[in-house]
mmCIF file of C-alpha atoms and ligand atoms in Angstrom:
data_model
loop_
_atom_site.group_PDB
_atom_site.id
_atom_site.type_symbol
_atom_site.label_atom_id
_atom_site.label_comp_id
_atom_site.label_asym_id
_atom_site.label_seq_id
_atom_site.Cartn_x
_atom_site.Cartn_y
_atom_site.Cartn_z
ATOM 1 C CA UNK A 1 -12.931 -52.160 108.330
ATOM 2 C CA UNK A 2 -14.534 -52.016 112.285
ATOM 3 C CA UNK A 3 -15.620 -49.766 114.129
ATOM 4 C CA UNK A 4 -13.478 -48.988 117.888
ATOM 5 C CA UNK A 5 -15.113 -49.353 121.110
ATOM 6 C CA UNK A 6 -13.166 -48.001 124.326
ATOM 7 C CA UNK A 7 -15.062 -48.576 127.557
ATOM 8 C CA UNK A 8 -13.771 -47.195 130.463
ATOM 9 C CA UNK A 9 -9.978 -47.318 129.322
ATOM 10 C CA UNK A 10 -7.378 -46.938 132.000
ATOM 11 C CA UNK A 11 -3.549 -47.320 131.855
ATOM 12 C CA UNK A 12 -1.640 -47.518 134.936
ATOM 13 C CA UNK A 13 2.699 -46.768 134.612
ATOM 14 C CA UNK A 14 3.212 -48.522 138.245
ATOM 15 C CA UNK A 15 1.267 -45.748 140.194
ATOM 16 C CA UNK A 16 1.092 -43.443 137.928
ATOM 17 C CA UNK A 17 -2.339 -42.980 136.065
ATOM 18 C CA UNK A 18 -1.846 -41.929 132.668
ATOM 19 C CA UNK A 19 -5.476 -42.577 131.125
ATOM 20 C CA UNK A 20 -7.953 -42.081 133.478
ATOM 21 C CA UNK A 21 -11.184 -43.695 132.082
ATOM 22 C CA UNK A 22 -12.007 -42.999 128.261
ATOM 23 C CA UNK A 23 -15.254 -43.814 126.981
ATOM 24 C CA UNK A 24 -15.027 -43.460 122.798
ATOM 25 C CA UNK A 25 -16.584 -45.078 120.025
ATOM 26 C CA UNK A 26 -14.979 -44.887 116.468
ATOM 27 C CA UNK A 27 -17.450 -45.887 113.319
ATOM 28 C CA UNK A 28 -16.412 -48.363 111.384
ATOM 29 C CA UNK A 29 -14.909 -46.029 108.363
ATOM 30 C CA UNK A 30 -14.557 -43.046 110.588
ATOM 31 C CA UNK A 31 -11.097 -40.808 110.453
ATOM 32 C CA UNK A 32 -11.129 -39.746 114.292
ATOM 33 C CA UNK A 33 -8.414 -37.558 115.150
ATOM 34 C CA UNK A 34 -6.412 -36.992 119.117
ATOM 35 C CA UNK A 35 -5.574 -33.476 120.081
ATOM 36 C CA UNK A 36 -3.751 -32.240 122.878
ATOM 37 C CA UNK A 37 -1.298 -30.974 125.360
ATOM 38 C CA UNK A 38 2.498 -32.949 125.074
ATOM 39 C CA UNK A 39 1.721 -36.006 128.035
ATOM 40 C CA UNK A 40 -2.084 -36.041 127.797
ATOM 41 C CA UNK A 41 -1.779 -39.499 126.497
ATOM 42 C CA UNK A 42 -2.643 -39.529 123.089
ATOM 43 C CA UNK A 43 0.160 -41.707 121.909
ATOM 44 C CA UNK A 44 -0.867 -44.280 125.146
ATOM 45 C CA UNK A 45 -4.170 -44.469 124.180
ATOM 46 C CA UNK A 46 -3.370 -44.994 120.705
ATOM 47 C CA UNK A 47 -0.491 -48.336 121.694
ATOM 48 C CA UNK A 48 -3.210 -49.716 124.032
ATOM 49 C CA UNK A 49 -5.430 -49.772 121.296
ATOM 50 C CA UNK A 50 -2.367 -51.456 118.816
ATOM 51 C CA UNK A 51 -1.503 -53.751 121.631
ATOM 52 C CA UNK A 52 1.924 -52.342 122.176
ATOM 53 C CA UNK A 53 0.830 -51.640 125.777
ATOM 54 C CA UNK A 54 -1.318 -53.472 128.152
ATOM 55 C CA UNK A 55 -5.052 -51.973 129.114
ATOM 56 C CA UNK A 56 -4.667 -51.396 132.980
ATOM 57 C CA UNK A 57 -8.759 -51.683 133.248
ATOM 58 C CA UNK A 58 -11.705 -50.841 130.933
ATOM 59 C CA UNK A 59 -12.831 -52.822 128.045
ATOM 60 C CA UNK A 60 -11.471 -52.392 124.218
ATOM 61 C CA UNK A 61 -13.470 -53.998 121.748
ATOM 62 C CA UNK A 62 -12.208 -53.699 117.174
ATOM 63 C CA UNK A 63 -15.755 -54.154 116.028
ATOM 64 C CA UNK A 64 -17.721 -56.424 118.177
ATOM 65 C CA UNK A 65 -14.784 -58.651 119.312
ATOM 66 C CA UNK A 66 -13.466 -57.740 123.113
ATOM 67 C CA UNK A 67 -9.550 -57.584 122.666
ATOM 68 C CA UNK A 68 -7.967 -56.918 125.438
ATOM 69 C CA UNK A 69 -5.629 -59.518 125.805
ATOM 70 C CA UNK A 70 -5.470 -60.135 122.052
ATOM 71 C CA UNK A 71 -2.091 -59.808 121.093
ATOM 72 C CA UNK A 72 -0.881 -57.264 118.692
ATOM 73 C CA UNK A 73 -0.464 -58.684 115.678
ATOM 74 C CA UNK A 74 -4.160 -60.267 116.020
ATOM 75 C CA UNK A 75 -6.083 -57.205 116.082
ATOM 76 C CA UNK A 76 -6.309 -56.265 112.722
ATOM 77 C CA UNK A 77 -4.584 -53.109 113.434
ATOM 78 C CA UNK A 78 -1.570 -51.209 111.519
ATOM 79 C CA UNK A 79 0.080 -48.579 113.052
ATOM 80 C CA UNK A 80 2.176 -46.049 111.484
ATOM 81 C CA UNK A 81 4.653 -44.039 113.098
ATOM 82 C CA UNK A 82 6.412 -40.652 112.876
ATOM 83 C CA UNK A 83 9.572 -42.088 113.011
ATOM 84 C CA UNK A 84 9.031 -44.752 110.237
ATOM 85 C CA UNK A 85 10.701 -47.237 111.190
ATOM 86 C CA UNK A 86 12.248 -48.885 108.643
ATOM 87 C CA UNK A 87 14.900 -51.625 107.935
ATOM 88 C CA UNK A 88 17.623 -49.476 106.699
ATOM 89 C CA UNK A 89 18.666 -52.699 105.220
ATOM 90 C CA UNK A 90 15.972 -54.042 103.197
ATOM 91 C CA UNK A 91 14.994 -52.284 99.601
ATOM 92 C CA UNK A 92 11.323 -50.541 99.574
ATOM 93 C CA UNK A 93 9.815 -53.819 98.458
ATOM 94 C CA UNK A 94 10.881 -55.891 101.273
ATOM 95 C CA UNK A 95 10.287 -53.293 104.418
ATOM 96 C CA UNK A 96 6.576 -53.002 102.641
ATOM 97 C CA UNK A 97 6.539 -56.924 102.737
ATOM 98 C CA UNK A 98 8.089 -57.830 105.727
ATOM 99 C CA UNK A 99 5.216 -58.181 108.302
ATOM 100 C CA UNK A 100 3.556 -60.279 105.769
ATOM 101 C CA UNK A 101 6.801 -62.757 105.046
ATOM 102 C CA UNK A 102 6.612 -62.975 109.061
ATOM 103 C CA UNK A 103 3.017 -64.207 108.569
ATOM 104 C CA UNK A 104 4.371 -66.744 105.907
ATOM 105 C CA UNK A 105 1.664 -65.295 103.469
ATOM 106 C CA UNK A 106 2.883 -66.715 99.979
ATOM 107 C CA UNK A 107 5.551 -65.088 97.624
ATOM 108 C CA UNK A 108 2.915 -64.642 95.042
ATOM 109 C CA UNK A 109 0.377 -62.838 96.952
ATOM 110 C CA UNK A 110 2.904 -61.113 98.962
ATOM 111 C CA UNK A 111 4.413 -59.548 95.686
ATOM 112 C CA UNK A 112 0.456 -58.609 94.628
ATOM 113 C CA UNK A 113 -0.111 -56.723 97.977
ATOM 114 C CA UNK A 114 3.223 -54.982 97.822
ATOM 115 C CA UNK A 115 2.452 -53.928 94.116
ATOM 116 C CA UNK A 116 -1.268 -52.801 95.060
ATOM 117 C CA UNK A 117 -0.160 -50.657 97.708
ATOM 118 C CA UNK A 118 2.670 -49.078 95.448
ATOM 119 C CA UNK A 119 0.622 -48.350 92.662
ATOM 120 C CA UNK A 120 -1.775 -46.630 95.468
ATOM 121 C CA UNK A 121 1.288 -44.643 96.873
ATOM 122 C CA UNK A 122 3.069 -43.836 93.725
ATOM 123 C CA UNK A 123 5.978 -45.940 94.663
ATOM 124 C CA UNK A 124 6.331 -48.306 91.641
ATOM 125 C CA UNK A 125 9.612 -46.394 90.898
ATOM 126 C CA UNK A 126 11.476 -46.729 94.299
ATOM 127 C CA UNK A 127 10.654 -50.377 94.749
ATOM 128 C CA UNK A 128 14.420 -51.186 94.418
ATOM 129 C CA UNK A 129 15.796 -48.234 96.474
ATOM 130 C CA UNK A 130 16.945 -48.385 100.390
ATOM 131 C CA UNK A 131 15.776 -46.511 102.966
ATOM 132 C CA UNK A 132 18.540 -43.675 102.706
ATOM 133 C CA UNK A 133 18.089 -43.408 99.133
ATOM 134 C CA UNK A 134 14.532 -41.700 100.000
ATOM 135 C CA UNK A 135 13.411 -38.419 100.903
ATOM 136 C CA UNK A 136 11.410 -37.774 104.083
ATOM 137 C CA UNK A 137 8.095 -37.788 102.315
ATOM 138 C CA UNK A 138 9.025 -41.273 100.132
ATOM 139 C CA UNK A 139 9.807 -42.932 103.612
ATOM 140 C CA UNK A 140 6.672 -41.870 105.432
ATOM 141 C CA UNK A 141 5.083 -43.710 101.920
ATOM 142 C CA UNK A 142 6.775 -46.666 102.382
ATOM 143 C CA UNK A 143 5.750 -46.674 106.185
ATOM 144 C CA UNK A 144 2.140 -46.127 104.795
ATOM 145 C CA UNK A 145 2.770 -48.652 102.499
ATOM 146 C CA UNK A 146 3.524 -51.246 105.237
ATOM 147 C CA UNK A 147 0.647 -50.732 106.602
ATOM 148 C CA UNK A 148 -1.723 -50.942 103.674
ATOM 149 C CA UNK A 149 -0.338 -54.585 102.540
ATOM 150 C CA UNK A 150 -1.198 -56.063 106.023
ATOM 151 C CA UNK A 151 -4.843 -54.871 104.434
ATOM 152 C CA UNK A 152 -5.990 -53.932 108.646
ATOM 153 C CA UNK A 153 -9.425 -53.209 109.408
ATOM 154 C CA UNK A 154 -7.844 -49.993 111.595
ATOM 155 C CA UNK A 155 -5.395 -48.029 110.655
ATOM 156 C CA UNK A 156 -3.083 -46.259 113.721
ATOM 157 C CA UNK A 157 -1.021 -42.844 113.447
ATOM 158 C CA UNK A 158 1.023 -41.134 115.675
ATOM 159 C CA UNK A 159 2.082 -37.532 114.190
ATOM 160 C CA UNK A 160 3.291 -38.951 111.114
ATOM 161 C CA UNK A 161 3.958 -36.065 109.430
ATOM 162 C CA UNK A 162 5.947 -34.152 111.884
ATOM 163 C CA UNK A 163 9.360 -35.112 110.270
ATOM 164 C CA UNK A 164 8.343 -33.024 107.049
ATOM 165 C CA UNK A 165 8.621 -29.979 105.985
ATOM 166 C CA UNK A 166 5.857 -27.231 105.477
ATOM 167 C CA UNK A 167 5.357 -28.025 102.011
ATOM 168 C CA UNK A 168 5.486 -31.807 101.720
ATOM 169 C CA UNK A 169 3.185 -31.907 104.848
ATOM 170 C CA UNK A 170 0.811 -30.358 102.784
ATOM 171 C CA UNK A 171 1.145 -32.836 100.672
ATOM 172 C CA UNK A 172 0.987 -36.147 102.623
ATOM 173 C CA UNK A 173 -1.864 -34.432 104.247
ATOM 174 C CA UNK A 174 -3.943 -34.439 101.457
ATOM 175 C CA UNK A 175 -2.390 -37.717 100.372
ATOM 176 C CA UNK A 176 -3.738 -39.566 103.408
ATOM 177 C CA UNK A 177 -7.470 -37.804 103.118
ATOM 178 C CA UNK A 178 -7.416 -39.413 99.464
ATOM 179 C CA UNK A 179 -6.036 -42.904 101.027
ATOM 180 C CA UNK A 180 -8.966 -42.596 103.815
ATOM 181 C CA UNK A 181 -11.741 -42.241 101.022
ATOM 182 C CA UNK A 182 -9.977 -44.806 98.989
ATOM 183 C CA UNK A 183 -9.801 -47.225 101.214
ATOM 184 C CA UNK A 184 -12.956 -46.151 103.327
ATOM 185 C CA UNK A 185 -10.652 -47.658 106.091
ATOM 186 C CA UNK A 186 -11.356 -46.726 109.986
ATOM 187 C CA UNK A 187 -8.470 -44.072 110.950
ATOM 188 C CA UNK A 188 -7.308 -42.945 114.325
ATOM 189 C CA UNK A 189 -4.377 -40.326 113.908
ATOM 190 C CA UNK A 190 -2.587 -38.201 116.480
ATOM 191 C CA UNK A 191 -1.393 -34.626 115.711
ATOM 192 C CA UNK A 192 -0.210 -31.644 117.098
ATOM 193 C CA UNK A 193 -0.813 -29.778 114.002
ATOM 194 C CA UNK A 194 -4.161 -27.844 113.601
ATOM 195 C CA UNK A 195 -4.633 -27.451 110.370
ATOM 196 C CA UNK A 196 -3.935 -31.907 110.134
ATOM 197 C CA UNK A 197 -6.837 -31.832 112.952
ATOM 198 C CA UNK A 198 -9.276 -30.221 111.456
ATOM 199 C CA UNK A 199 -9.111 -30.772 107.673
ATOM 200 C CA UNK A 200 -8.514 -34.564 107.806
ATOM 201 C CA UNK A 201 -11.303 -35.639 110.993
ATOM 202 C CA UNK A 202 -14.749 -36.539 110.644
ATOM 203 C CA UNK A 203 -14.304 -36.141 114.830
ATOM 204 C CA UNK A 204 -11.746 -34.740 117.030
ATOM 205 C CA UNK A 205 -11.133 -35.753 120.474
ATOM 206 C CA UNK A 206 -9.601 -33.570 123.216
ATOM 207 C CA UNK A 207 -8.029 -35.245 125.767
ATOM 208 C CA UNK A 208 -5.879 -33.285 128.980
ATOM 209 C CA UNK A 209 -4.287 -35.247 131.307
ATOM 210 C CA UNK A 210 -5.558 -38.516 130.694
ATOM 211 C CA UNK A 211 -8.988 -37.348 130.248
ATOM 212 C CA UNK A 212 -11.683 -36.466 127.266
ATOM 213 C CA UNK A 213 -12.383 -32.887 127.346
ATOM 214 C CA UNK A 214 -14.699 -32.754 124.262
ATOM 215 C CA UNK A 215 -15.471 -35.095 121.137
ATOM 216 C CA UNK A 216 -16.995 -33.579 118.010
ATOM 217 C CA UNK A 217 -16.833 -32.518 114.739
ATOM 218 C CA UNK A 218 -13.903 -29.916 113.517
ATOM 219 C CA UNK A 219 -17.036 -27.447 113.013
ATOM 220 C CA UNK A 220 -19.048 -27.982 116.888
ATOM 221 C CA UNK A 221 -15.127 -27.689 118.197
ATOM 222 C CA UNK A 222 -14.618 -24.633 116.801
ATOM 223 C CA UNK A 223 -18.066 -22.945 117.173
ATOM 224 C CA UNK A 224 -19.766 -24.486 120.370
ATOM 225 C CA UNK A 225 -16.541 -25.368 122.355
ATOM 226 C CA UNK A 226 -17.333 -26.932 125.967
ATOM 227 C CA UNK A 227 -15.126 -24.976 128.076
ATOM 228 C CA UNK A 228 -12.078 -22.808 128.041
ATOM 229 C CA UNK A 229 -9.476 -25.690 127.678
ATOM 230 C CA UNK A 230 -11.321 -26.292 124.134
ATOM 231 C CA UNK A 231 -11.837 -22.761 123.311
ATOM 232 C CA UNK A 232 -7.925 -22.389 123.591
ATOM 233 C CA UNK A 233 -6.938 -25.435 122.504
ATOM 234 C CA UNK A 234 -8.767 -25.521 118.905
ATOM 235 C CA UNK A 235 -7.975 -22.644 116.397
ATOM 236 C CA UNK A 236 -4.997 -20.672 115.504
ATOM 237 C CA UNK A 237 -4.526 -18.222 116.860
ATOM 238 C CA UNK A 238 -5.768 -19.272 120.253
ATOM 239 C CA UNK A 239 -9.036 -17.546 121.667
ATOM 240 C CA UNK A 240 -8.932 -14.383 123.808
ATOM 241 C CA UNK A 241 -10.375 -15.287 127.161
ATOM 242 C CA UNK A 242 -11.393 -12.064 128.823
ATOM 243 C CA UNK A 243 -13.364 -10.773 131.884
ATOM 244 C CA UNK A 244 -16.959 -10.678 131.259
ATOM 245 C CA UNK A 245 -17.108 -6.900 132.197
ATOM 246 C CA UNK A 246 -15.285 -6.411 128.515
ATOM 247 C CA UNK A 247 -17.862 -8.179 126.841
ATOM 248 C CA UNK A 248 -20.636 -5.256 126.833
ATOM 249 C CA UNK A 249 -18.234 -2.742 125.379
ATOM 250 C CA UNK A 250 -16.912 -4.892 122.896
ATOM 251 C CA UNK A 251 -20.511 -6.221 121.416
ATOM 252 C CA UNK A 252 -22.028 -2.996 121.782
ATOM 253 C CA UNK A 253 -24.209 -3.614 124.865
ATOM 254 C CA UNK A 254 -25.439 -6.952 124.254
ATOM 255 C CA UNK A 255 -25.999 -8.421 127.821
ATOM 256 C CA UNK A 256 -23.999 -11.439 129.128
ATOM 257 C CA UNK A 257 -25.806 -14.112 131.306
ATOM 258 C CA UNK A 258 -25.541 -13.804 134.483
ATOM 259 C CA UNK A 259 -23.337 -16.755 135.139
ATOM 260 C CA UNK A 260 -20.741 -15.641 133.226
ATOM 261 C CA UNK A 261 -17.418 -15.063 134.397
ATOM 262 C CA UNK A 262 -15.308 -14.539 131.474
ATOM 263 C CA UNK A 263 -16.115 -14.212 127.855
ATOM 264 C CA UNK A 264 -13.957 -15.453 124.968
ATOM 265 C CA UNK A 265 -13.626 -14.040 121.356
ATOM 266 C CA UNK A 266 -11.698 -15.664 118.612
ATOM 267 C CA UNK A 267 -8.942 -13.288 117.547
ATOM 268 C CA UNK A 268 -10.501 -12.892 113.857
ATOM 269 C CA UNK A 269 -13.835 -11.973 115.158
ATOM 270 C CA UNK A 270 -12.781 -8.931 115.976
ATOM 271 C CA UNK A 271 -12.997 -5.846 113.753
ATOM 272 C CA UNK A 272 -10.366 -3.195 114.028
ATOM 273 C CA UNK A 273 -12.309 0.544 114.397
ATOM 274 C CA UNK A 274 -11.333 4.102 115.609
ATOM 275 C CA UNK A 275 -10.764 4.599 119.516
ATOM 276 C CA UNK A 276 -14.182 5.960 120.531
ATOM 277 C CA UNK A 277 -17.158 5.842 123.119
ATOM 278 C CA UNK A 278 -19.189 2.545 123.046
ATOM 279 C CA UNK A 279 -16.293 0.246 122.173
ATOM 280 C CA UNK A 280 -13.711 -1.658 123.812
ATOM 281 C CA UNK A 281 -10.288 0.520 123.434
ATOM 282 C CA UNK A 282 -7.041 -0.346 123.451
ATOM 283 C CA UNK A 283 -3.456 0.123 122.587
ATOM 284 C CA UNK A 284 -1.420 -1.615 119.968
ATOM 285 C CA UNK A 285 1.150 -3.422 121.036
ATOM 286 C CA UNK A 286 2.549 -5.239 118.839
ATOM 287 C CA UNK A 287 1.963 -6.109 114.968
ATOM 288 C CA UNK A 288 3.032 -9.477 113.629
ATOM 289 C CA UNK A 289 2.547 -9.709 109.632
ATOM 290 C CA UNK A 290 2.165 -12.568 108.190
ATOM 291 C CA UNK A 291 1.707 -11.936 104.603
ATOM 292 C CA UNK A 292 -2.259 -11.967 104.087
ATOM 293 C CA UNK A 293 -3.017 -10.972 107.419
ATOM 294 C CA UNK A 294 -1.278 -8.806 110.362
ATOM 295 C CA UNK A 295 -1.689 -10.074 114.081
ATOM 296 C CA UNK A 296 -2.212 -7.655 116.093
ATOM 297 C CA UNK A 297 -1.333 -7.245 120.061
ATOM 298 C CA UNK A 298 -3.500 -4.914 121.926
ATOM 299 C CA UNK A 299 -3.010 -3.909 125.288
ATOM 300 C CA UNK A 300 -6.452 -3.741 127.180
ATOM 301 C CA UNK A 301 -7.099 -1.976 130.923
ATOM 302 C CA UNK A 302 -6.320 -4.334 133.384
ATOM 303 C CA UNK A 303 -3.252 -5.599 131.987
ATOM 304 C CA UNK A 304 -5.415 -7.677 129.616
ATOM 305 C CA UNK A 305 -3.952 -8.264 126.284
ATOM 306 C CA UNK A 306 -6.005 -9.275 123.444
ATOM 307 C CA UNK A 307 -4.997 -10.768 119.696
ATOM 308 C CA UNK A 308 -6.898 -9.516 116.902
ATOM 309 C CA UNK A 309 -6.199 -10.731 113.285
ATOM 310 C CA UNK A 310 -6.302 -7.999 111.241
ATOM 311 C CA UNK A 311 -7.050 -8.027 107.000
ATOM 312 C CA UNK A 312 -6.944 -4.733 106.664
ATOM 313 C CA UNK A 313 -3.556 -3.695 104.387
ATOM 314 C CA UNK A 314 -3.704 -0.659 106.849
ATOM 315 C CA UNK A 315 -1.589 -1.915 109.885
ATOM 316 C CA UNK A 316 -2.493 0.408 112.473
ATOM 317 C CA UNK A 317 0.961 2.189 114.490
ATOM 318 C CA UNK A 318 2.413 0.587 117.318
ATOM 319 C CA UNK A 319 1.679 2.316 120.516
ATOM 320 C CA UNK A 320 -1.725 3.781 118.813
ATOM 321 C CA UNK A 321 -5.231 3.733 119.911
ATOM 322 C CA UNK A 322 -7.919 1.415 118.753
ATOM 323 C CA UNK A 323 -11.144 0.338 119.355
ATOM 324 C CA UNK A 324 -12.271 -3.216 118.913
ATOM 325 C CA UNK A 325 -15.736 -4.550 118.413
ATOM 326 C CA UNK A 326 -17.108 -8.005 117.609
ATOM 327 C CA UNK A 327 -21.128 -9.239 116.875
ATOM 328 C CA UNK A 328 -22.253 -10.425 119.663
ATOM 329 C CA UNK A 329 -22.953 -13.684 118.106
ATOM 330 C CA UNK A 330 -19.388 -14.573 117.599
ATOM 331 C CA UNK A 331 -18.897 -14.392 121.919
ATOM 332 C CA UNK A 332 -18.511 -17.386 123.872
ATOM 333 C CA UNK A 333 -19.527 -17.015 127.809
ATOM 334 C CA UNK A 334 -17.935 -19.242 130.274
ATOM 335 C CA UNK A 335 -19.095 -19.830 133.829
ATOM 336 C CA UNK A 336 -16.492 -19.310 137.229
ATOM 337 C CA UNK A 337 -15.305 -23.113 136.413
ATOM 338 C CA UNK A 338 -14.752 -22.124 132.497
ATOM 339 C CA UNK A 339 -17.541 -24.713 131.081
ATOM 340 C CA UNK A 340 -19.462 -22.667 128.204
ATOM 341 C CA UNK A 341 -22.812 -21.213 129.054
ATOM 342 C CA UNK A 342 -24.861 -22.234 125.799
ATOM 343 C CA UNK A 343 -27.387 -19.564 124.907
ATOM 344 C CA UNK A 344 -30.310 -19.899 124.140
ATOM 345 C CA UNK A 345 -31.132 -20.198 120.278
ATOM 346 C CA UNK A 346 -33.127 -17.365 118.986
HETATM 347 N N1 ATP B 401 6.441 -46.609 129.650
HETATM 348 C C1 ATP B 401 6.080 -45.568 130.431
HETATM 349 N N2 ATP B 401 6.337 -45.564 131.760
HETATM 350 C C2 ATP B 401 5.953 -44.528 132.535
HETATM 351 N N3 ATP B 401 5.301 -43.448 132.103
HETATM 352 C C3 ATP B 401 5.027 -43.391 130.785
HETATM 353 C C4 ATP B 401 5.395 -44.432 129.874
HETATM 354 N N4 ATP B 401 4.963 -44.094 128.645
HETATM 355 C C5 ATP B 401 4.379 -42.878 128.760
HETATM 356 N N5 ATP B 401 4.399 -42.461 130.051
HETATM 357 C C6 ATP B 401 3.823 -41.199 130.572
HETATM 358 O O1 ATP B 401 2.477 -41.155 130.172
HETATM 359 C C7 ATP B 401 2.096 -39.831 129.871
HETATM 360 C C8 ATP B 401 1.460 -39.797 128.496
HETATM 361 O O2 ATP B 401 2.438 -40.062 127.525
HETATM 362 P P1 ATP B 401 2.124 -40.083 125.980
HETATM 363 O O3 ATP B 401 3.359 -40.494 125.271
HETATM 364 O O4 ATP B 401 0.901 -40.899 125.753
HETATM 365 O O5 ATP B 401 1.790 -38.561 125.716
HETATM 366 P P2 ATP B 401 1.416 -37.823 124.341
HETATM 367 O O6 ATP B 401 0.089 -37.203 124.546
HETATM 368 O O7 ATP B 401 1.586 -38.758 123.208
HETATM 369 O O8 ATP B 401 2.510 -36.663 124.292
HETATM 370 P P3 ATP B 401 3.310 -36.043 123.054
HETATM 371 O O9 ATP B 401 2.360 -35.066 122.436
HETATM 372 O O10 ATP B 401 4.462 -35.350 123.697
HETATM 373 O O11 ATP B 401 3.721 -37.147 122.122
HETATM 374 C C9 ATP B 401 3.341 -38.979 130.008
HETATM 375 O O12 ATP B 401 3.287 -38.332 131.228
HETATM 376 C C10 ATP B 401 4.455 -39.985 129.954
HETATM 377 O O13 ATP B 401 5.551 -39.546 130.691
HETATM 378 MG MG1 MG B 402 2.914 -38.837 121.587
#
């Protein structure tokens, strides 16, 4: 395993700049996961770092060894992607031995790696079977698979579980956490999917157009978010992002700083009470329920609309009047460019 270095990363389509400058260092073991909006360049960044695609400027180092113009298949990098990508001609056994027959490693050790990675992916069974003959899940294995006999120091995803379904994502997901620990192998994985982000990284990286927004863990993400583009971004639902003048009435009083413009509150920090004086009213909107919780849609003066996820197995009307309130702990100011105002500990 290695660690990652990128050093002022940029990639250049003709004149169009698609990564603008990425500074990043991934530990050598780390599982570092890419968030972000569809074109922000997270599946660039992560072929520049394969080799797929040429670094425009910036240095990339795989431990302490500049590769830049290393080609791809010197790196010492697998990557896996959410298509798969398989030979729908050759059986499991030979699409998870292929890149290695390339590198004319010998039958006999070739046939070990192939039989160590199936044991570690449960696919002693299918060795035999074609592509076709496979469910969506056994295919993403075998693509896994590929990539574990190659034995790389980093391993590359891009959304690999996105062809499942729900329940087989859930799955894999927990499959490739295991596979991480197992192999204490450095990980950088792209996904759109939340729940993916958070529960798999040791660090998540923002990026928006090109650009790092914010790198931390799931936890500083989700608690001490940078600016509004984070706030929204990370958790599900997204946060409310609201004029600072709601702020008072919905923490009771509690003062903003005076450099805030707007104040955001995560939808299940809120607490559903009666329509009263000293709280931040409202009208239900809408009510979306889910099962174990309802989301609620409030309509707020100004044409503000707030979501408020409510556990209650009393689902207020729609078209009635509430009252929302929230600890003031739980708010997150934001100055007139929306980067978070950090207050002061105490
Ligand atoms: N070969 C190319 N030539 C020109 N532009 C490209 C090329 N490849 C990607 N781009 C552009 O680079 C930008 C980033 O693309 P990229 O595929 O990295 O986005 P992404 O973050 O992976 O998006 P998604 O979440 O939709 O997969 C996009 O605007 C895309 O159109
Ligand atoms: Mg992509």
């Amino acid at each position: 395993m290695s660690s990652v270095s990128l050093r002022g990363i940029e990639k250049r389509f003709g004149a169009v700049e698609v990564i603008r400058g990425i500074d990043l260092t991934v530990d050598s073991g780390e599982f570092v996961v890419f968030v972000g909006p569809s074109g922000c360049g997270k599946s660039t960044l992560l072929r520049l770092i394969a080799g797929l695609e040429h670094i425009s400027g910036g240095e990339l180092l795989i431990g302490d060894r500049m590769v830049n113009e290393v080609q791809a298949s010197r790196r010492g990098v697998a990557m896996v992607f959410q298509s798969y990508a398989l030979y729908p001609h050759l059986t499991v056994r030979d699409n998870m031995g292929f890149g290695l027959k390339v590198r004319k490693v010998p039958v006999a050790e070739r046939d070990r790696r192939v039989a160590d990675a199936a044991s570690t992916l449960k696919l002693e069974a299918l060795l035999d079977r074609y592509p076709r003959e496979l469910s969506g899940g056994q295919r993403q294995r075998v693509a896994i698979g590929r990539a574990i006999v190659g034995n790389p120091d980093v391993f590359l995803f891009d959304e690999p579980l996105s062809n499942l379904d729900a329940e087989l994502r859930v799955h894999m997901r927990a499959e490739i956490a295991a596979l991480h620990k197992r192999l204490a192998a450095t990980m950088v994985y792209v996904t759109h999917d939340q729940i993916e982000a958070m529960t798999l990284a040791d660090k998540i990286v923002v990026l928006r157009d090109g650009r790092i927004e914010q790198v931390g863990s799931p936890r500083e993400l989700y608690e001490s978010p940078a600016n509004v583009f984070v706030a929204q971004f990370i958790g599900s639902p997204k946060m409310n992002v609201l004029p600072v003048a709601l702020a008072r009435l919905l923490s009771d009083g509690s003062p903003a700083p005076a450099a805030a413009e707007s104040v955001g509150i995560r939808p299940e920090h809120i607490t559903v009470t009666t329509a009263g004086d000293g709280v931040l009213k409202g009208t239900v909107s809408l009510c979306e329920y889910t099962g174990a919780v309802t989301l609620l849609h409030v309509a707020l003066p100004g044409e503000q609309n707030c979501l408020v996820l409510h556990d209650d197995k009393q689902t207020p009307a729609i078209g009635s009047q509430v009252g929302l309130t929230a600890d003031a702990a739980s708010l997150h100011y934001f100055d007139s460019r929306g980067e978070a105002i950090r207050m002061a500990a105490g």
